[in-house]
Amino acid sequence: MDERTYTADAEPGDEATVAGWVHEIRDLGGIAFLILRDTTGKIQVKFEKDEMDDDLVETGLGVHRESVIRVAGAVEEEERAPTGVEIVPESVEVVAEADPELPLDPSGKVDAELPTRLDNRTLDLRKDEVKAIFEIRAELLRSVREAFRGLGCTEINTPKIVATGTEGGTELFPITYFGQEAFMNQSPQLFKQLMVGSGLERVFEIGPIFRAEEHNTPRHLNEATSIDFESAFFDESDAMDACETVVRAAYEGVAENCATELETLGLAETFEVPEESFPRLSYEEAIERINATGELDEQLVWGDDLPTEGERALGEEMGQHYFITEWPSEIKPFYIKDKEDDEQLSTGFDLMHPSMELVSGGQREHRYEHLVAGFEQQGLDPEAFEYYTKMFRYGMPPHAGWGLGGERLVMTMLGLDNIREAVLFPRDRQRLSP
Ligand code: ATP
Ligand code: MG
């Protein structure tokens, strides 16, 4: 077991064994300092050459940066040390030597380009500001799970290898499944819907989605983490309420439990939990307001999808999270229910951050006949989805839900300029390894 003392816990007066990476060695002649780094922070190790065993000094100061070492000794108060304490070593053991040439510099003194960083993610995550993103990501997911539990949801896991796609054929990754064509799942949409008709009724899933997006953009991945919600007896308005609760919970959790990480990222002063309720704008209002900004070369007309520049122009005006509701039925997927009083309008909604789309959701079509007709209208063969449609014949309650892009939530929360910063090992057009 790990019986070392974490550097953050080393107190003056302790006899401690610390272990970690050689962050830096500063040799001043008669005296030298080695900075040892572990997951909790850093500690100074002092070598007074004349007063110490030569072997000890040689081992401690001869080791290459980023090697793993174990140091045992007395912890003493030292005002001039970065953390106010230092260790006077009695023994130094080299646990794992690092090559003298490193592909990137974890001390951050030399900047590396994103591809180099992603190729060497292990070293990249030795940097405080990179590590902070993933500590925050973990806290965000924890808070989101807790919020879902608070909403009475059961966490589910659905298959990622599937026989059919749902979000449009072009974005599918085909694979071979024992000689049969199969796909990587684009969304847990159909499976989570099947669960609202089960005894579970209200569910959530946090899992990978796969999209064969053709273009490399700063906000698209080919493998992303989707945070999905679905509930029986919810309409779109209830689903939007749940969405607000979950997004706010993510911000609250990070605000409460990630003060150090926010500080490291320079966000301690500016980080804000979003306002109580997000404005709800109809699609029609949205296109009118976008047109009024004059930012687009061509005016949007009813039925157009919102172009990226349009989203941005509107986002700038809104200055906060907001929903776009009442989308034209024709540009929302077949499983989204139309409005009762106007079938040109759908119950679909998107949650927008000022800079991009975060969530798509809506009330679902739960009436068997309408659902099957919807498949046909979208050019999908209802027979291929029989496993799904069939369950709508055995008591499927009205229901609603949404899917939230996990990385986009991290990205917008922290103001990252590339979604890849929020993924350990991103998958994009160029990147299949590591
Ligand atoms: P966009 O129009 O921004 O490409 P979308 O409308 O195609 O997104 P949906 O199918 O609505 O995406 O998926 C729900 C959510 O999942 C999106 O709002 C987004 O947050 C996230 N998401 C979808 N595709 C990706 C992707 N390729 N990379 C990262 N996140 C994604
Ligand atoms: Mg969408």
Coordinates of C-alpha atoms and ligand atoms in Angstrom, one line a residue:
M1 CA 0.0 0.0 0.0
D2 CA 0.9 3.6 -0.4
E3 CA 2.3 4.6 2.9
R4 CA 4.0 7.8 1.9
T5 CA 3.1 11.2 3.2
Y6 CA 1.6 13.5 0.6
T7 CA 3.6 16.7 0.2
A8 CA 0.6 18.8 1.2
D9 CA 0.4 16.9 4.5
A10 CA 4.1 17.2 5.5
E11 CA 4.3 19.2 8.7
P12 CA 7.4 20.6 10.5
G13 CA 8.5 18.1 13.1
D14 CA 7.4 15.1 11.1
E15 CA 9.7 12.3 10.0
A16 CA 8.2 11.7 6.5
T17 CA 8.7 9.7 3.4
V18 CA 7.5 11.5 0.3
A19 CA 7.4 10.2 -3.2
G20 CA 6.8 11.8 -6.6
W21 CA 8.4 13.5 -9.6
V22 CA 11.5 15.6 -9.7
H23 CA 10.0 18.9 -10.8
E24 CA 13.2 20.9 -10.7
I25 CA 16.8 20.9 -9.3
R26 CA 18.4 24.2 -8.4
D27 CA 22.1 23.8 -7.6
L28 CA 23.6 26.9 -6.0
G29 CA 27.0 25.4 -5.2
G30 CA 27.3 24.5 -1.6
I31 CA 23.6 24.1 -1.3
A32 CA 21.1 22.6 -3.8
F33 CA 17.3 22.3 -3.8
L34 CA 15.3 19.6 -5.4
I35 CA 11.5 20.3 -5.8
L36 CA 9.5 17.1 -5.6
R37 CA 6.0 17.1 -7.0
D38 CA 3.1 14.7 -6.2
T39 CA -0.6 15.0 -6.8
T40 CA -1.2 17.3 -3.8
G41 CA 1.6 19.8 -4.5
K42 CA 5.3 20.3 -4.2
I43 CA 7.9 20.2 -1.5
Q44 CA 11.5 21.4 -1.3
V45 CA 14.2 18.9 -0.5
K46 CA 17.4 20.6 0.7
F47 CA 20.9 19.2 0.0
E48 CA 23.7 20.8 2.1
K49 CA 26.6 19.2 0.3
D50 CA 29.3 19.5 3.0
E51 CA 27.1 18.1 5.7
M52 CA 25.7 15.2 3.8
D53 CA 26.8 11.8 2.7
D54 CA 28.3 12.1 -0.8
D55 CA 26.3 9.2 -2.2
L56 CA 23.1 10.8 -1.0
V57 CA 23.9 14.1 -2.7
E58 CA 25.0 12.4 -5.8
T59 CA 21.8 10.3 -6.1
G60 CA 19.6 13.3 -5.3
L61 CA 21.2 15.8 -7.6
G62 CA 22.2 13.4 -10.4
V63 CA 18.7 12.3 -11.2
H64 CA 17.0 13.6 -14.3
R65 CA 14.0 15.8 -14.2
E66 CA 10.6 14.0 -14.1
S67 CA 12.1 10.9 -12.6
V68 CA 10.2 9.3 -9.8
I69 CA 12.0 9.3 -6.5
R70 CA 11.3 8.5 -2.8
V71 CA 12.7 10.8 -0.2
A72 CA 12.8 10.1 3.6
G73 CA 13.8 12.7 6.1
A74 CA 12.9 15.4 8.7
V75 CA 10.4 18.0 7.7
E76 CA 11.5 21.5 8.8
E77 CA 10.0 24.9 8.7
E78 CA 11.6 27.1 6.1
E79 CA 10.1 30.4 5.3
R80 CA 11.9 30.8 2.0
A81 CA 10.7 27.4 0.7
P82 CA 7.8 27.6 -1.7
T83 CA 5.4 25.9 0.7
G84 CA 7.0 27.1 4.0
V85 CA 8.5 23.7 4.7
E86 CA 11.4 21.6 3.4
I87 CA 12.7 18.1 3.8
V88 CA 16.3 17.4 4.9
P89 CA 16.8 14.0 3.3
E90 CA 18.2 11.0 5.1
S91 CA 17.7 8.8 2.1
V92 CA 16.9 9.2 -1.6
E93 CA 15.8 6.3 -3.8
V94 CA 15.3 6.5 -7.5
V95 CA 12.1 4.6 -8.2
A96 CA 11.8 5.2 -11.9
E97 CA 14.3 7.1 -14.0
A98 CA 13.1 9.5 -16.7
D99 CA 15.0 10.0 -20.0
P100 CA 17.0 13.2 -20.1
E101 CA 15.1 14.3 -23.2
L102 CA 11.5 15.0 -22.6
P103 CA 8.9 15.4 -25.4
L104 CA 7.4 18.3 -23.4
D105 CA 8.2 20.3 -20.4
P106 CA 5.8 19.6 -17.5
S107 CA 7.2 22.6 -15.5
G108 CA 5.5 24.7 -18.2
K109 CA 8.5 26.9 -18.9
V110 CA 8.5 25.8 -22.5
D111 CA 5.1 25.9 -24.2
A112 CA 4.1 22.9 -26.3
E113 CA 1.5 22.8 -29.2
L114 CA -1.7 21.0 -28.6
P115 CA -0.8 17.9 -30.8
T116 CA 2.4 17.4 -28.9
R117 CA 0.5 17.7 -25.6
L118 CA -2.1 15.2 -26.7
D119 CA 0.6 12.8 -27.9
N120 CA 2.1 13.0 -24.5
R121 CA -0.9 13.4 -22.3
T122 CA 0.7 11.7 -19.3
L123 CA 3.4 14.4 -19.1
D124 CA 0.9 17.1 -20.1
L125 CA -1.3 16.2 -17.1
R126 CA 1.7 16.8 -14.7
K127 CA 1.0 20.5 -15.3
D128 CA -1.3 22.1 -12.7
E129 CA -3.5 23.9 -15.2
V130 CA -4.1 20.8 -17.3
K131 CA -4.7 18.6 -14.3
A132 CA -7.1 21.2 -12.9
I133 CA -9.4 20.8 -16.0
F134 CA -9.7 17.1 -15.3
E135 CA -10.3 17.5 -11.6
I136 CA -13.0 20.0 -12.5
R137 CA -14.5 17.6 -15.1
A138 CA -14.6 14.9 -12.5
E139 CA -16.3 17.1 -10.0
L140 CA -18.8 18.3 -12.6
L141 CA -19.8 14.7 -13.4
R142 CA -20.1 13.9 -9.7
S143 CA -22.4 16.9 -9.1
V144 CA -24.4 16.0 -12.2
R145 CA -24.9 12.5 -10.9
E146 CA -26.0 13.8 -7.6
A147 CA -28.4 16.2 -9.2
F148 CA -30.0 13.4 -11.2
R149 CA -30.4 11.3 -8.1
G150 CA -32.0 14.3 -6.5
L151 CA -34.5 14.4 -9.4
G152 CA -35.3 10.7 -8.7
C153 CA -33.4 9.3 -11.7
T154 CA -31.9 5.8 -12.0
E155 CA -28.5 5.7 -13.8
I156 CA -28.5 3.4 -16.7
N157 CA -25.9 2.1 -19.3
T158 CA -27.1 1.3 -22.8
P159 CA -25.3 -0.5 -25.7
K160 CA -22.7 1.3 -27.7
I161 CA -22.7 -1.3 -30.5
V162 CA -25.9 -1.0 -32.3
A163 CA -27.7 -2.3 -35.4
T164 CA -29.2 1.1 -36.5
G165 CA -28.4 4.8 -36.2
T166 CA -30.9 7.5 -35.2
E167 CA -29.4 11.0 -35.8
G168 CA -28.8 10.8 -39.6
G169 CA -26.9 8.2 -41.5
T170 CA -23.9 10.2 -42.6
E171 CA -22.5 10.6 -39.1
L172 CA -22.4 6.8 -38.4
F173 CA -19.3 4.8 -37.8
P174 CA -19.8 1.3 -39.3
I175 CA -18.1 -1.7 -37.7
T176 CA -18.2 -5.4 -38.4
Y177 CA -20.0 -7.4 -35.8
F178 CA -19.3 -11.1 -36.4
G179 CA -19.7 -10.7 -40.1
Q180 CA -22.7 -8.5 -39.8
E181 CA -22.9 -4.7 -40.3
A182 CA -23.2 -2.7 -37.1
F183 CA -22.5 0.8 -35.9
M184 CA -21.1 2.7 -33.0
N185 CA -24.0 4.4 -31.3
Q186 CA -24.5 8.1 -32.0
S187 CA -26.8 8.6 -29.0
P188 CA -28.6 6.6 -26.3
Q189 CA -31.8 8.2 -27.5
L190 CA -33.9 5.2 -28.3
F191 CA -32.7 3.1 -25.4
K192 CA -33.3 5.7 -22.8
Q193 CA -36.8 6.2 -24.3
L194 CA -37.5 2.5 -24.0
M195 CA -36.7 2.8 -20.3
V196 CA -39.3 5.4 -19.5
G197 CA -41.9 2.8 -20.4
S198 CA -40.2 0.3 -18.1
G199 CA -40.5 0.2 -14.3
L200 CA -37.7 2.7 -14.1
E201 CA -39.6 5.7 -15.6
R202 CA -36.9 8.4 -15.0
V203 CA -33.4 7.7 -16.1
F204 CA -30.0 9.2 -16.9
E205 CA -26.9 8.0 -18.6
I206 CA -23.4 9.4 -18.8
G207 CA -21.6 7.6 -21.6
P208 CA -19.8 7.9 -25.0
I209 CA -21.5 8.8 -28.2
F210 CA -19.8 8.4 -31.6
R211 CA -20.2 10.8 -34.5
A212 CA -18.4 10.6 -37.8
E213 CA -18.3 14.4 -38.1
E214 CA -16.4 15.1 -41.2
H215 CA -14.8 18.3 -40.2
N216 CA -12.4 19.2 -37.4
T217 CA -13.9 22.0 -35.5
P218 CA -13.0 23.4 -32.0
R219 CA -16.3 22.1 -30.6
H220 CA -16.8 18.7 -32.3
L221 CA -15.3 15.4 -31.3
N222 CA -15.8 12.0 -33.0
E223 CA -16.2 10.4 -29.6
A224 CA -17.9 12.6 -27.0
T225 CA -19.5 12.1 -23.6
S226 CA -23.2 12.6 -23.6
I227 CA -25.1 13.3 -20.4
D228 CA -28.6 12.1 -21.1
F229 CA -31.9 12.4 -19.3
E230 CA -35.4 11.0 -20.0
S231 CA -38.5 10.9 -17.9
A232 CA -42.0 9.5 -18.2
F233 CA -44.9 12.0 -17.7
F234 CA -42.6 15.0 -18.4
D235 CA -43.4 17.5 -21.1
E236 CA -40.7 19.7 -22.7
S237 CA -41.1 22.4 -20.1
D238 CA -40.5 19.9 -17.3
A239 CA -37.5 18.6 -19.2
M240 CA -36.1 22.2 -19.5
D241 CA -36.6 22.6 -15.7
A242 CA -34.6 19.5 -15.1
C243 CA -31.9 20.7 -17.5
E244 CA -31.5 23.9 -15.7
T245 CA -31.2 22.1 -12.4
V246 CA -28.5 19.8 -13.7
V247 CA -26.5 22.5 -15.4
R248 CA -26.7 24.7 -12.3
A249 CA -25.7 21.8 -10.1
A250 CA -22.6 21.3 -12.2
Y251 CA -21.6 25.0 -11.7
E252 CA -22.4 24.9 -8.0
G253 CA -20.4 21.7 -7.4
V254 CA -17.4 23.2 -9.1
A255 CA -17.7 26.5 -7.3
E256 CA -18.0 24.7 -4.0
N257 CA -15.4 22.0 -4.4
C258 CA -12.8 23.2 -6.9
A259 CA -11.6 26.6 -5.5
T260 CA -7.9 25.6 -5.9
E261 CA -8.4 24.4 -9.5
L262 CA -10.3 27.6 -10.5
E263 CA -7.5 29.6 -8.9
T264 CA -5.0 27.6 -10.9
L265 CA -6.9 28.4 -14.1
G266 CA -7.2 32.1 -13.2
L267 CA -10.9 31.8 -12.9
A268 CA -11.3 32.3 -9.1
E269 CA -12.5 35.9 -9.5
T270 CA -14.8 35.5 -12.6
F271 CA -16.4 32.1 -12.1
E272 CA -20.2 32.5 -11.7
V273 CA -23.0 30.0 -11.1
P274 CA -25.7 30.9 -13.7
E275 CA -28.8 32.8 -12.8
E276 CA -31.8 31.0 -11.4
S277 CA -33.8 30.5 -14.6
F278 CA -32.6 30.6 -18.2
P279 CA -34.7 32.7 -20.6
R280 CA -36.8 30.7 -23.1
L281 CA -36.8 32.2 -26.6
S282 CA -38.9 30.8 -29.4
Y283 CA -37.1 29.8 -32.6
E284 CA -39.1 32.6 -34.4
E285 CA -37.8 35.2 -31.9
A286 CA -34.3 33.8 -32.2
I287 CA -34.1 34.1 -36.0
E288 CA -35.7 37.6 -35.8
R289 CA -33.1 38.7 -33.3
I290 CA -30.3 37.1 -35.2
N291 CA -31.4 38.9 -38.4
A292 CA -31.6 42.2 -36.4
T293 CA -28.0 41.9 -35.4
G294 CA -27.0 42.4 -39.1
E295 CA -24.1 39.9 -38.5
L296 CA -25.3 37.5 -41.2
D297 CA -24.7 38.1 -45.0
E298 CA -28.1 36.5 -45.7
Q299 CA -31.2 36.9 -43.6
L300 CA -32.5 33.7 -42.0
V301 CA -35.9 32.5 -43.0
W302 CA -38.3 30.2 -41.2
G303 CA -37.0 26.6 -41.4
D304 CA -33.3 27.4 -41.6
D305 CA -31.0 25.8 -39.0
L306 CA -29.1 28.4 -37.0
P307 CA -25.6 28.9 -38.5
T308 CA -22.7 29.1 -36.1
E309 CA -22.2 32.9 -36.6
G310 CA -25.9 33.4 -35.9
E311 CA -25.7 31.5 -32.7
R312 CA -22.7 33.6 -31.7
A313 CA -24.4 36.9 -32.5
L314 CA -27.5 36.0 -30.5
G315 CA -25.4 34.6 -27.7
E316 CA -23.5 37.8 -27.4
E317 CA -26.8 39.7 -27.0
M318 CA -28.2 37.2 -24.5
G319 CA -25.0 37.1 -22.4
Q320 CA -26.1 34.0 -20.5
H321 CA -27.6 30.5 -20.9
Y322 CA -30.9 30.5 -22.8
F323 CA -33.3 28.0 -24.4
I324 CA -34.5 28.1 -27.9
T325 CA -37.9 26.5 -28.1
E326 CA -40.7 25.8 -30.7
W327 CA -38.3 24.7 -33.5
P328 CA -39.9 23.9 -36.9
S329 CA -40.8 20.2 -36.9
E330 CA -39.1 19.7 -40.2
I331 CA -35.6 20.3 -38.7
K332 CA -36.0 18.3 -35.6
P333 CA -35.7 14.4 -35.6
F334 CA -38.6 12.1 -36.0
Y335 CA -38.8 11.1 -32.3
I336 CA -39.6 14.8 -31.3
K337 CA -43.3 15.4 -30.8
D338 CA -45.1 18.2 -32.7
K339 CA -46.9 20.8 -30.7
E340 CA -50.5 19.8 -30.1
D341 CA -52.0 22.9 -31.6
D342 CA -49.7 23.4 -34.6
E343 CA -47.9 20.5 -36.3
Q344 CA -45.4 22.9 -38.0
L345 CA -44.0 23.5 -34.6
S346 CA -42.1 20.9 -32.5
T347 CA -41.7 20.6 -28.8
G348 CA -37.9 20.4 -29.4
F349 CA -35.6 22.8 -27.6
D350 CA -31.9 23.6 -27.4
L351 CA -30.1 25.0 -24.5
M352 CA -27.5 27.5 -25.6
H353 CA -24.4 28.8 -23.9
P354 CA -23.6 32.3 -25.4
S355 CA -20.9 30.6 -27.4
M356 CA -22.5 27.4 -28.6
E357 CA -25.3 24.7 -28.3
L358 CA -25.0 22.6 -25.2
V359 CA -28.2 20.5 -25.2
S360 CA -30.9 19.3 -27.5
G361 CA -34.2 17.9 -26.1
G362 CA -37.9 17.8 -26.3
Q363 CA -41.0 15.9 -25.7
R364 CA -41.1 12.6 -27.5
E365 CA -43.7 11.2 -29.9
H366 CA -45.2 8.4 -27.8
R367 CA -48.1 7.5 -30.0
Y368 CA -47.3 4.4 -32.1
E369 CA -49.0 5.4 -35.4
H370 CA -47.4 8.9 -35.4
L371 CA -44.0 7.5 -34.5
V372 CA -44.0 5.0 -37.4
A373 CA -45.2 7.7 -39.8
G374 CA -42.3 9.9 -38.6
F375 CA -39.8 7.2 -39.4
E376 CA -41.1 7.1 -42.9
Q377 CA -41.0 10.8 -43.3
Q378 CA -37.4 10.9 -42.3
G379 CA -36.5 8.3 -44.8
L380 CA -35.9 5.6 -42.2
D381 CA -37.2 2.1 -42.5
P382 CA -39.6 1.5 -39.5
E383 CA -38.9 -2.2 -39.7
A384 CA -35.3 -1.7 -38.8
F385 CA -36.5 -0.1 -35.6
E386 CA -39.1 -2.6 -34.7
Y387 CA -37.4 -3.4 -31.5
Y388 CA -38.1 0.2 -30.5
T389 CA -41.5 0.9 -32.0
K390 CA -43.0 -2.3 -30.8
M391 CA -42.7 -1.2 -27.2
F392 CA -44.9 1.8 -28.0
R393 CA -47.7 -0.7 -28.4
Y394 CA -47.6 -2.0 -24.9
G395 CA -48.2 1.1 -22.8
M396 CA -45.6 3.9 -23.5
P397 CA -46.4 7.0 -21.4
P398 CA -45.8 10.6 -22.6
H399 CA -42.2 11.5 -21.9
A400 CA -39.5 14.1 -22.5
G401 CA -35.8 14.4 -22.1
W402 CA -32.5 15.8 -23.5
G403 CA -28.8 15.1 -24.2
L404 CA -26.1 17.4 -22.9
G405 CA -22.6 17.4 -24.3
G406 CA -20.3 16.7 -21.4
E407 CA -17.2 18.2 -23.0
R408 CA -19.1 21.2 -24.2
L409 CA -20.2 21.8 -20.6
V410 CA -16.6 21.7 -19.4
M411 CA -15.4 23.8 -22.3
T412 CA -18.0 26.6 -21.9
M413 CA -17.7 26.5 -18.1
L414 CA -14.0 27.1 -18.2
G415 CA -13.8 29.2 -21.3
L416 CA -11.5 26.6 -23.1
D417 CA -10.9 27.5 -26.7
N418 CA -10.8 23.9 -28.0
I419 CA -13.0 21.0 -26.9
R420 CA -10.0 18.7 -27.0
E421 CA -8.7 20.4 -23.9
A422 CA -11.6 18.8 -22.0
V423 CA -10.9 15.2 -23.2
L424 CA -8.0 13.1 -22.1
F425 CA -7.5 11.3 -25.4
P426 CA -9.6 13.0 -28.0
R427 CA -10.8 11.3 -31.2
D428 CA -10.9 13.5 -34.3
R429 CA -10.2 13.3 -38.0
Q430 CA -6.4 13.1 -37.4
R431 CA -6.3 11.4 -34.0
L432 CA -6.9 7.7 -33.3
S433 CA -4.1 7.2 -31.0
P434 CA -3.2 7.5 -28.1
Ligands
ATP1 P1 -24.1 20.6 -33.3 O1 -25.3 21.1 -34.2 O2 -23.5 21.5 -32.4 O3 -23.2 19.8 -34.2 P2 -26.0 18.5 -32.8 O4 -27.3 19.3 -32.8 O5 -25.6 17.7 -34.0 O6 -24.8 19.5 -32.4 P3 -27.2 16.7 -30.9 O7 -27.5 15.5 -31.7 O8 -28.3 17.6 -30.7 O9 -26.0 17.5 -31.5 O10 -26.5 16.2 -29.5 C1 -26.8 16.7 -28.3 C2 -25.6 17.4 -27.7 O11 -24.5 16.6 -27.7 C3 -25.2 18.7 -28.4 O12 -26.0 19.8 -28.0 C4 -23.8 18.8 -28.0 O13 -23.6 19.4 -26.7 C5 -23.3 17.3 -27.9 N1 -22.6 16.9 -29.1 C6 -23.2 16.4 -30.2 N2 -22.3 16.1 -31.2 C7 -21.1 16.4 -30.6 C8 -19.8 16.2 -31.1 N3 -19.5 15.7 -32.3 N4 -18.8 16.6 -30.2 C9 -19.0 17.0 -29.0 N5 -20.3 17.2 -28.5 C10 -21.3 16.9 -29.3
MG2 MG -28.7 19.5 -31.4

